[in-house]
Coordinates of N, CA and C in Angstrom, one line a residue:
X1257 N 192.8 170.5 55.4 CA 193.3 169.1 55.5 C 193.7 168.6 54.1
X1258 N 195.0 168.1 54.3 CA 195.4 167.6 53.1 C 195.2 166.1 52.4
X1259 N 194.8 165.9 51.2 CA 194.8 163.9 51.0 C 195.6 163.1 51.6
X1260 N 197.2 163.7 51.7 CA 197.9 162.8 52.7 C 197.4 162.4 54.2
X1261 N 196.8 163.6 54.6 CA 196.1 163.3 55.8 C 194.9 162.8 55.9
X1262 N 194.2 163.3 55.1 CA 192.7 162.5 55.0 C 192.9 160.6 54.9
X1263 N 194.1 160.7 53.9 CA 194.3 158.8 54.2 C 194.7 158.4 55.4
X1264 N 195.6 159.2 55.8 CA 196.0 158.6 57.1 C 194.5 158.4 58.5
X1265 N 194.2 159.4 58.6 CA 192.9 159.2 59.2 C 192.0 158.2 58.9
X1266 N 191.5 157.6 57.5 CA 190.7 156.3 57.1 C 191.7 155.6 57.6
X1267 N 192.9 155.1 57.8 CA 194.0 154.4 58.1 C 193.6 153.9 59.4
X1268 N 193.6 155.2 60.4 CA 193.0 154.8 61.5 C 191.5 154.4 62.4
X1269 N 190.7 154.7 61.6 CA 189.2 154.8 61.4 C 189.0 153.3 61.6
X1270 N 188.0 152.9 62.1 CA 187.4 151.6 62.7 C 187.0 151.2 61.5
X1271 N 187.2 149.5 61.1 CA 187.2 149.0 60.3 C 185.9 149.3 59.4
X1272 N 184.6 149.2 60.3 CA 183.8 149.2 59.6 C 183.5 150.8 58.7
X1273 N 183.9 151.8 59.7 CA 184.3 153.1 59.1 C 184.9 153.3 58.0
X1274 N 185.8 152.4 57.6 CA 186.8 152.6 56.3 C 186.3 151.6 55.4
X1275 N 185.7 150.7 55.8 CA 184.8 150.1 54.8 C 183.8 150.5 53.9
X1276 N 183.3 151.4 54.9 CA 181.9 152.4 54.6 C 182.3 153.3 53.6
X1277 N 183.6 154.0 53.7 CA 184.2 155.1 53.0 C 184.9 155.1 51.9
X1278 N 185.4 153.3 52.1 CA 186.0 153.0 50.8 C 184.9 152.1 49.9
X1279 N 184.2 152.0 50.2 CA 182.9 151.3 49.3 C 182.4 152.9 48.5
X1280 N 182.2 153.6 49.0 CA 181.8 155.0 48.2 C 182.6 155.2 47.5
X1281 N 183.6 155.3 47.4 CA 184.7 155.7 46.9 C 185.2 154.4 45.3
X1282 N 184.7 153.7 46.0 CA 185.7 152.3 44.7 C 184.6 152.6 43.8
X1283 N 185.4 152.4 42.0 CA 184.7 152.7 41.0 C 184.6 151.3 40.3
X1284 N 183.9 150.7 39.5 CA 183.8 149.6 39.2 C 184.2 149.8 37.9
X1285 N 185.4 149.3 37.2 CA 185.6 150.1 35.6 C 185.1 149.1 34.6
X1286 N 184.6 148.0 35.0 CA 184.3 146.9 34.1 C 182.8 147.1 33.2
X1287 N 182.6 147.4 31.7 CA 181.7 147.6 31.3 C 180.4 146.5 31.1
X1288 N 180.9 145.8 31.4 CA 180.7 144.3 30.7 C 179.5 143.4 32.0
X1289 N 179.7 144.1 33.5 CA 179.2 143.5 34.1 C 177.9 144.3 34.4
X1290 N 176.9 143.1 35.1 CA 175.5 144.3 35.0 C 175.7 144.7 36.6
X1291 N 174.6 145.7 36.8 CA 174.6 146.6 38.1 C 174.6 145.6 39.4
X1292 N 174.2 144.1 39.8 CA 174.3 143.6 40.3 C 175.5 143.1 40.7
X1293 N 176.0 142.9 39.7 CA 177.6 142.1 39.7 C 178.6 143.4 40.1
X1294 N 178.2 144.3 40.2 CA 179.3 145.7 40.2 C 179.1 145.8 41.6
X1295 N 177.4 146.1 41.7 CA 177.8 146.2 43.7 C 178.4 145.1 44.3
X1296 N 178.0 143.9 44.0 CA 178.9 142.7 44.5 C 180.3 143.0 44.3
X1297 N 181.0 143.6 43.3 CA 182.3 143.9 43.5 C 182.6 144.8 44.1
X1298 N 181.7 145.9 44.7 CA 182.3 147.1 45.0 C 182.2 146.4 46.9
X1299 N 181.5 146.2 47.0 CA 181.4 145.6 48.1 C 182.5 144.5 48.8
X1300 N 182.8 143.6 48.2 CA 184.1 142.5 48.3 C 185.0 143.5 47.9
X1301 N 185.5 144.1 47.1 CA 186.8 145.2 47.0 C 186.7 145.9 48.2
X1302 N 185.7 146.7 48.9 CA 185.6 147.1 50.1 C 185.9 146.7 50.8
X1303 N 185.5 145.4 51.6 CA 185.9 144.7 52.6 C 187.6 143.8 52.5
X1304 N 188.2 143.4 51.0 CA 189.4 143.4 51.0 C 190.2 144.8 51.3
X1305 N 189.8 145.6 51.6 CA 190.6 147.1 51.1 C 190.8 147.2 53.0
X1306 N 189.4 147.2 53.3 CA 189.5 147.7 54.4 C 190.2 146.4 56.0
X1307 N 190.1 145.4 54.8 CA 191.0 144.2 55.9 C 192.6 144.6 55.9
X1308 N 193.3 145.1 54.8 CA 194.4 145.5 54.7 C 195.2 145.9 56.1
X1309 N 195.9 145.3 56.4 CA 196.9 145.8 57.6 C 197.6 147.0 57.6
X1310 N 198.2 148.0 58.3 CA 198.6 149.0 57.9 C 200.3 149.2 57.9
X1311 N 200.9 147.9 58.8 CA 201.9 148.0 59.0 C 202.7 147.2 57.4
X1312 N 203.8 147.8 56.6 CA 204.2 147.2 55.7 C 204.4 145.8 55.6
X1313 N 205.1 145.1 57.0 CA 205.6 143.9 56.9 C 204.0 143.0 56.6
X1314 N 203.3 143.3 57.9 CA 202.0 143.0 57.8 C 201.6 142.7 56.6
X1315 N 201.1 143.9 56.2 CA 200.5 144.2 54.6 C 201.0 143.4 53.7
X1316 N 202.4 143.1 53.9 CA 203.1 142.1 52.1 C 202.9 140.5 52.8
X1317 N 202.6 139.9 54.1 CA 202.5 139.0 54.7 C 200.5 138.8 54.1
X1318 N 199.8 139.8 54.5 CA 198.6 139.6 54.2 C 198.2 139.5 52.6
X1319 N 199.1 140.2 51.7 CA 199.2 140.0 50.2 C 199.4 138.9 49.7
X1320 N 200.3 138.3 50.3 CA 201.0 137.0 49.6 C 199.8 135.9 49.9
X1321 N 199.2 136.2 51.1 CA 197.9 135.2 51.0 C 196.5 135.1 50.4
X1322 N 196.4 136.3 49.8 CA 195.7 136.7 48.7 C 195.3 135.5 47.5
X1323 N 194.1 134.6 48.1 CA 193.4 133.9 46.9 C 193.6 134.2 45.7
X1324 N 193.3 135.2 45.0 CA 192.9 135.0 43.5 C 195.2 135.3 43.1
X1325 N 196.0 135.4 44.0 CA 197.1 135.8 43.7 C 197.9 134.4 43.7
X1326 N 197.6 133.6 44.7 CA 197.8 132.1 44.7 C 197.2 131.2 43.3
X1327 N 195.8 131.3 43.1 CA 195.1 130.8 42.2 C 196.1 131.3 40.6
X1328 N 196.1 132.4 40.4 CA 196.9 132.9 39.3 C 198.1 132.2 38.8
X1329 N 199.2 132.3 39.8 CA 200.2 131.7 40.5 C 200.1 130.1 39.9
X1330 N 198.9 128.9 40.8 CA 199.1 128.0 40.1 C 198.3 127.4 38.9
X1331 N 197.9 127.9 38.2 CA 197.2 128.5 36.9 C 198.3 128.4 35.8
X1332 N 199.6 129.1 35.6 CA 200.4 129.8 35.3 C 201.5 128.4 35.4
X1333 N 201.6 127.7 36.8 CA 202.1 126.3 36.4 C 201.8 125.2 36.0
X1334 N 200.3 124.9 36.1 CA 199.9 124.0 35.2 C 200.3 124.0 33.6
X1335 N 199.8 125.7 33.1 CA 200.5 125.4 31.8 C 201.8 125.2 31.3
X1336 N 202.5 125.8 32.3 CA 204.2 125.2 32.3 C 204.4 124.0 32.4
X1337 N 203.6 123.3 33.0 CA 203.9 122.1 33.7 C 203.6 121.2 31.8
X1338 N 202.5 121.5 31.5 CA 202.0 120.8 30.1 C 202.6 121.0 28.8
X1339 N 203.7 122.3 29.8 CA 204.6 122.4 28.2 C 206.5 122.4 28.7
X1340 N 206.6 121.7 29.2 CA 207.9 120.9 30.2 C 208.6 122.6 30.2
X1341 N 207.9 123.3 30.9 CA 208.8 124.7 31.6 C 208.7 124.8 32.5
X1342 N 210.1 124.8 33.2 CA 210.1 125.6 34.7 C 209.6 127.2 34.5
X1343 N 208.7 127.4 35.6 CA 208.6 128.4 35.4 C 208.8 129.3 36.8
X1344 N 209.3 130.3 36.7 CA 209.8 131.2 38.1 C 209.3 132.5 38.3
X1345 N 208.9 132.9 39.5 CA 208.1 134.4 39.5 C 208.9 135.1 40.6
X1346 N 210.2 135.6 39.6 CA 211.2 136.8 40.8 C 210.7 137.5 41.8
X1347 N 209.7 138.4 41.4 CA 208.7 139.2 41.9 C 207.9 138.7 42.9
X1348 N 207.9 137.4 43.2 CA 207.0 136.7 44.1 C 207.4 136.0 45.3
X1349 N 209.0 136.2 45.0 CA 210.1 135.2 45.5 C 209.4 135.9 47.2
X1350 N 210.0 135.0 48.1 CA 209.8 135.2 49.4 C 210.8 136.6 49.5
X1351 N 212.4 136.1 49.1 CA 213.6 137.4 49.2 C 213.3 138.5 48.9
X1352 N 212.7 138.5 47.7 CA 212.1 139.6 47.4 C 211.5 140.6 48.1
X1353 N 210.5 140.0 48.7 CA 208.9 140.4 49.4 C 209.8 140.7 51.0
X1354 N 211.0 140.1 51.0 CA 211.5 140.4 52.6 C 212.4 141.5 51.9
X1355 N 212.9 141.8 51.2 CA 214.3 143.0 50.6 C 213.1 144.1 50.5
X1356 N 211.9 143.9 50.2 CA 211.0 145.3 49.9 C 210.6 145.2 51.2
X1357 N 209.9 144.6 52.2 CA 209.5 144.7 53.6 C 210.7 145.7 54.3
X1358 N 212.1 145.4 53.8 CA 213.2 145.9 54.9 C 213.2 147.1 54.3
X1359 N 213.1 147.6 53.0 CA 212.9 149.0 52.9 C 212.4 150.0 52.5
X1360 N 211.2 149.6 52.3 CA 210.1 149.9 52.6 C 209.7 151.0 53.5
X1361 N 209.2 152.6 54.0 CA 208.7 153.2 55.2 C 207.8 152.0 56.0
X1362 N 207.8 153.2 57.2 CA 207.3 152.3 57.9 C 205.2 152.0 57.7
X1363 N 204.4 153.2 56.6 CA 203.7 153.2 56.2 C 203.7 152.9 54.7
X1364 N 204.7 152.9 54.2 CA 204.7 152.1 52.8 C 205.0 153.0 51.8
X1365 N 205.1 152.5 50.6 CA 205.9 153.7 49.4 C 204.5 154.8 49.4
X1366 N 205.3 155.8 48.5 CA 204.3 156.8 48.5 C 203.5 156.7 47.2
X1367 N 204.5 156.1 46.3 CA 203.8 155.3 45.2 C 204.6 154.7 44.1
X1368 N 204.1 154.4 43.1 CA 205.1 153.4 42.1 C 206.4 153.7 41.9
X1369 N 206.6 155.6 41.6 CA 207.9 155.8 41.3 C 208.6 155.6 42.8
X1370 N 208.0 156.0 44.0 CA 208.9 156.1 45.1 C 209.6 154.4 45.5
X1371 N 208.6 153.9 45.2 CA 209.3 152.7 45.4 C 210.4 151.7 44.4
X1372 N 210.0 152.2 43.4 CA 211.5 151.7 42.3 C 212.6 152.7 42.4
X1373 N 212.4 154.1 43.2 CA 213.7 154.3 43.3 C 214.5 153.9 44.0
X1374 N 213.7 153.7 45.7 CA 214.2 153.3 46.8 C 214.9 151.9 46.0
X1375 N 214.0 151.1 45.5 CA 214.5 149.3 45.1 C 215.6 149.2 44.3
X1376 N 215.2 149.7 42.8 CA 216.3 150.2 42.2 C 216.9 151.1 41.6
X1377 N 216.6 152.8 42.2 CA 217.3 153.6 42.0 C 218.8 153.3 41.5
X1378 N 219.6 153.0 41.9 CA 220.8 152.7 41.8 C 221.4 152.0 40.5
X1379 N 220.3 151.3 39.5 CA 220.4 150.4 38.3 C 219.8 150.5 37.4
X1380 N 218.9 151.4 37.8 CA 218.0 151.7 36.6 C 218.0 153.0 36.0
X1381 N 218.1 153.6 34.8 CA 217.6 154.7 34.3 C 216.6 155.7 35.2
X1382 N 217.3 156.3 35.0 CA 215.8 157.8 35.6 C 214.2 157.4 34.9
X1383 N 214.9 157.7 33.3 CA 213.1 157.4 32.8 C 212.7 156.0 32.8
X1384 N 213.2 154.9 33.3 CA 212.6 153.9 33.7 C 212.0 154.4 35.1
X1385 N 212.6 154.9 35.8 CA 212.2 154.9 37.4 C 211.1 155.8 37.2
X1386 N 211.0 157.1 36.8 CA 209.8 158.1 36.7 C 208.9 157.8 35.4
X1387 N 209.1 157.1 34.9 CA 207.8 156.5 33.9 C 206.4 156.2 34.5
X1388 N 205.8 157.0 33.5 CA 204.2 156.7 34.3 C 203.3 155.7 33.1
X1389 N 204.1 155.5 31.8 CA 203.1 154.8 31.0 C 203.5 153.6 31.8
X1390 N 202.5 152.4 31.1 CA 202.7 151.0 31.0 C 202.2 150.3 30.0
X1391 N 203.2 149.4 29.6 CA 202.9 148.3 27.9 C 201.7 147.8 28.3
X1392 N 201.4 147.1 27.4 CA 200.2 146.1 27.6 C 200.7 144.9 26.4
X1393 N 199.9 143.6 26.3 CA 200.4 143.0 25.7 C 198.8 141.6 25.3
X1394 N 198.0 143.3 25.2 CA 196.6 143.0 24.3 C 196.9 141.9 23.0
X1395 N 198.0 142.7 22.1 CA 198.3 141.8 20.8 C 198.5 140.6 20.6
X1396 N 199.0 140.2 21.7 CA 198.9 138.9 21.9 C 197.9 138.2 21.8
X1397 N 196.9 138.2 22.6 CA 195.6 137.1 22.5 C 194.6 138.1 22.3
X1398 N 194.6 139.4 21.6 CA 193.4 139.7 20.5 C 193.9 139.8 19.0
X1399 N 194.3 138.6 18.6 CA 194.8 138.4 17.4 C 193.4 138.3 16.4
X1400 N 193.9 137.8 14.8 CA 192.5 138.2 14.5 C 191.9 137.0 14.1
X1401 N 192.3 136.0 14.8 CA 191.3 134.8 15.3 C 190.5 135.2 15.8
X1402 N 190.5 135.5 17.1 CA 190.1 136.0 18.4 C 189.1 137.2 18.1
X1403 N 189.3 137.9 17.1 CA 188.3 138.9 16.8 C 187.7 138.6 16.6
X1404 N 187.6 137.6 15.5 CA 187.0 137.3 14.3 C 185.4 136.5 15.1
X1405 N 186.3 135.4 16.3 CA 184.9 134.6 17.1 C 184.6 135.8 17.9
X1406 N 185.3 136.8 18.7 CA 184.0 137.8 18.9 C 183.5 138.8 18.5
X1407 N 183.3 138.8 17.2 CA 182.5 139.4 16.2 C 181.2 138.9 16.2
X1408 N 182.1 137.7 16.0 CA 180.8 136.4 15.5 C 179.7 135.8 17.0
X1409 N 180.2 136.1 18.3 CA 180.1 135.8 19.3 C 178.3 135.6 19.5
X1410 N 177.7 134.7 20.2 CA 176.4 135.2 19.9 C 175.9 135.0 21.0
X1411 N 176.8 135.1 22.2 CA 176.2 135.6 23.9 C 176.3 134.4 24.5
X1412 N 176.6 133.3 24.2 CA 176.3 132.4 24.9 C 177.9 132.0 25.8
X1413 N 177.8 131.1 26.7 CA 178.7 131.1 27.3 C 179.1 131.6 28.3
X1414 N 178.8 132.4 29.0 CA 179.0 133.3 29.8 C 178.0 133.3 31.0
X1415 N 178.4 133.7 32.4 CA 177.4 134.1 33.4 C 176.2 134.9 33.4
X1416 N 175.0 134.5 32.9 CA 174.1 135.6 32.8 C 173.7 136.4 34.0
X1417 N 174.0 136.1 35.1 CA 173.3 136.2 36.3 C 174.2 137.6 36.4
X1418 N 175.8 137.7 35.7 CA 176.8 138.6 36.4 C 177.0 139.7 34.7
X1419 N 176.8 138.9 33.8 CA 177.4 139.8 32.5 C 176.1 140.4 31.5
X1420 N 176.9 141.8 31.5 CA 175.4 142.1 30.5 C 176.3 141.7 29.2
X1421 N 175.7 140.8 28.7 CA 176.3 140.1 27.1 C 176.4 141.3 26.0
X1422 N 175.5 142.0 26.0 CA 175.7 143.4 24.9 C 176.6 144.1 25.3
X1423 N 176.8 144.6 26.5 CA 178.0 145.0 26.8 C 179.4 144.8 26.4
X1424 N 178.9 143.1 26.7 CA 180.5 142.7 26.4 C 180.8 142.1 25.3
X1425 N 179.8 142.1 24.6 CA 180.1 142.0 22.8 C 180.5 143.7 22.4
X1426 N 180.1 144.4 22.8 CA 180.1 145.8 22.2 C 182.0 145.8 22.7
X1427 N 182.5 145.5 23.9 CA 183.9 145.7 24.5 C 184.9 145.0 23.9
X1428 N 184.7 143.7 23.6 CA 185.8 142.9 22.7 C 186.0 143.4 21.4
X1429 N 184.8 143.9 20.9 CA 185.1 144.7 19.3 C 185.7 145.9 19.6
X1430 N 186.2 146.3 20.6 CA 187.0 148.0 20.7 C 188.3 147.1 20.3
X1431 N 189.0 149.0 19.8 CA 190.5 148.3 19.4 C 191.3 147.8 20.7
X1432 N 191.1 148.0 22.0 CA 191.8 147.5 22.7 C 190.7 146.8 24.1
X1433 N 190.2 146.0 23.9 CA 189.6 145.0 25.1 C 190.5 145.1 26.5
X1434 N 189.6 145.3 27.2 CA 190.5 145.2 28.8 C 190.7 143.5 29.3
X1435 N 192.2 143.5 29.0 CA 192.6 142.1 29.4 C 191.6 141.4 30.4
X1436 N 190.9 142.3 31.1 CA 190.2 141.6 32.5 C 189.3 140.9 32.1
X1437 N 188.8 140.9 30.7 CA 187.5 140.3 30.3 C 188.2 139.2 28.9
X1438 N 189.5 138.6 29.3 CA 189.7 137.8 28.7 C 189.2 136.5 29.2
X1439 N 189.4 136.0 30.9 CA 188.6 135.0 30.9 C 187.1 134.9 30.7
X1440 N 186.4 135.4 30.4 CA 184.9 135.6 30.0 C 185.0 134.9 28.6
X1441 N 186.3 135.7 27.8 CA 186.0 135.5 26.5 C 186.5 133.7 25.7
X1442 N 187.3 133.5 26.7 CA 188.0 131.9 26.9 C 186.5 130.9 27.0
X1443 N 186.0 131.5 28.3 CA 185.2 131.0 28.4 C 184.0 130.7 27.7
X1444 N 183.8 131.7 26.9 CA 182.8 131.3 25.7 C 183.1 131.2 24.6
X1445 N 184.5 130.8 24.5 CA 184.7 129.9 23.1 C 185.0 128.5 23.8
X1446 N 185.3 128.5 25.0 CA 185.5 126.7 25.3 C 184.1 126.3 25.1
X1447 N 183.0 127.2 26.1 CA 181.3 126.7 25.2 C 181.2 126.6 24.3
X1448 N 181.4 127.2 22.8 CA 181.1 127.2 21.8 C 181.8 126.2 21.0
X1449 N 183.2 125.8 21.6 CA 184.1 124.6 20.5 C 183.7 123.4 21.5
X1450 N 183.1 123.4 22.6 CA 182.3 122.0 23.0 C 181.1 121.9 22.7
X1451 N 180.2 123.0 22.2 CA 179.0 122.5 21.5 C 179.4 122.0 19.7
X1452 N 180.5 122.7 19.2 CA 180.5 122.4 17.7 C 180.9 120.7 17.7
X1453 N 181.4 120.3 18.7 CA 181.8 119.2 19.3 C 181.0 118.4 19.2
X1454 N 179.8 118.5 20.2 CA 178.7 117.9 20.2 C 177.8 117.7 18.8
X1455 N 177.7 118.7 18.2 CA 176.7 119.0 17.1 C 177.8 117.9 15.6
X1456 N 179.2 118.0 15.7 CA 179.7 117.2 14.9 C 179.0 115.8 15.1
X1457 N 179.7 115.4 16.5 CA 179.4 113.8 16.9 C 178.0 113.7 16.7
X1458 N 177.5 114.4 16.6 CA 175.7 114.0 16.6 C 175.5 114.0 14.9
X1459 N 176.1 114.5 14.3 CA 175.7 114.4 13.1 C 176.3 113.2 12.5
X1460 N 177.7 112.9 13.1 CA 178.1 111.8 12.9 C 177.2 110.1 13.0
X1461 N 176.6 110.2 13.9 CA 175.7 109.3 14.1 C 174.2 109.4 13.5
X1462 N 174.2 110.2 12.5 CA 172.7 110.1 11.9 C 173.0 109.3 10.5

């Protein structure tokens, strides 16, 4: 039996069957979080994986309702909003999401290249279409501000209950941090520039 088959069969497998099999299966790549906080995510990634519809249209109907994809979404225009930009997400458009539904298989692309040829074979370069790297755009917000406070970082700020803090001091100092652990790191310098905050105004009044 082949992987193409073997997915198709979890495909069909009763929900809680494919939950069971894709919970074994999901790898938790985040270094930063402790053993508790990993099963909690392997477990919620489970049960998202295994809610998944199988029919395409389905599937990009059940995507689009996707919490943390909405939250993102209006995240992204607040800060447009505070800096007078309209801001537009092609890729998000309804037209879109109906022009890939219509051509689309009826179980879905086979994977990244299959589906940008089908979309835009016809406009794009070969080596854009068959490209397997992807940019990143780390350089941006690990500038060496940003190093410099997590160098200096001294654990605080953060969810103890979910983050091993050594961890994630040891991760921000690599030459490339996984963007995923940028809100962590926001997060503990907003702690850290509201206590220097505090500790000013207090001094101010002595």
């Amino acid at each position: 039996m082949g992987p193409t088959q073997v997915v198709v069969l979890i495909d069909f497998a009763p929900r809680a069957i494919r939950r069971a099999i894709i919970t074994r299966s999901i790898r938790v790549e985040q270094p930063w979080l402790n053993q508790r906080a990993k099963d909690l995510a392997r477990e919620l990634l489970a049960r998202k994986a295994s809610s998944e519809p199988r029919r395409i249209g389905d599937r990009m109907e059940w995507w689009q309702r996707l919490r943390y994809l909405r939250v993102s979404a209006d995240a992204l225009e607040l800060v447009a909003h505070d800096s007078d930009v309209r801001l537009a997400h092609p890729l998000a458009s309804p037209n879109f999401w109906n022009a890939v539904g219509a051509t689309a298989p009826r179980a879905g692309f086979a994977g990244r290249t299959d589906g940008v040829q089908r979309l835009f074979g016809d406009v794009l370069p070969t080596e854009i279409v068959q490209r397997t790297s992807k940019t990143n755009f780390n350089h941006v917000f690990m500038t060496e501000r940003t190093r410099a406070f997590a160098s200096a970082w001294d654990g605080s700020g953060v969810p103890e209950e979910w983050v091993d803090r050594q961890a994630l001091a040891h991760h921000w100092v690599r030459e490339q941090p996984s963007p995923q652990s940028g809100s962590l790191l926001q997060t503990a310098w907003l702690a850290s520039a509201a206590r220097d905050s505090v500790q000013q105004a207090a001094r101010c009044l002595l």
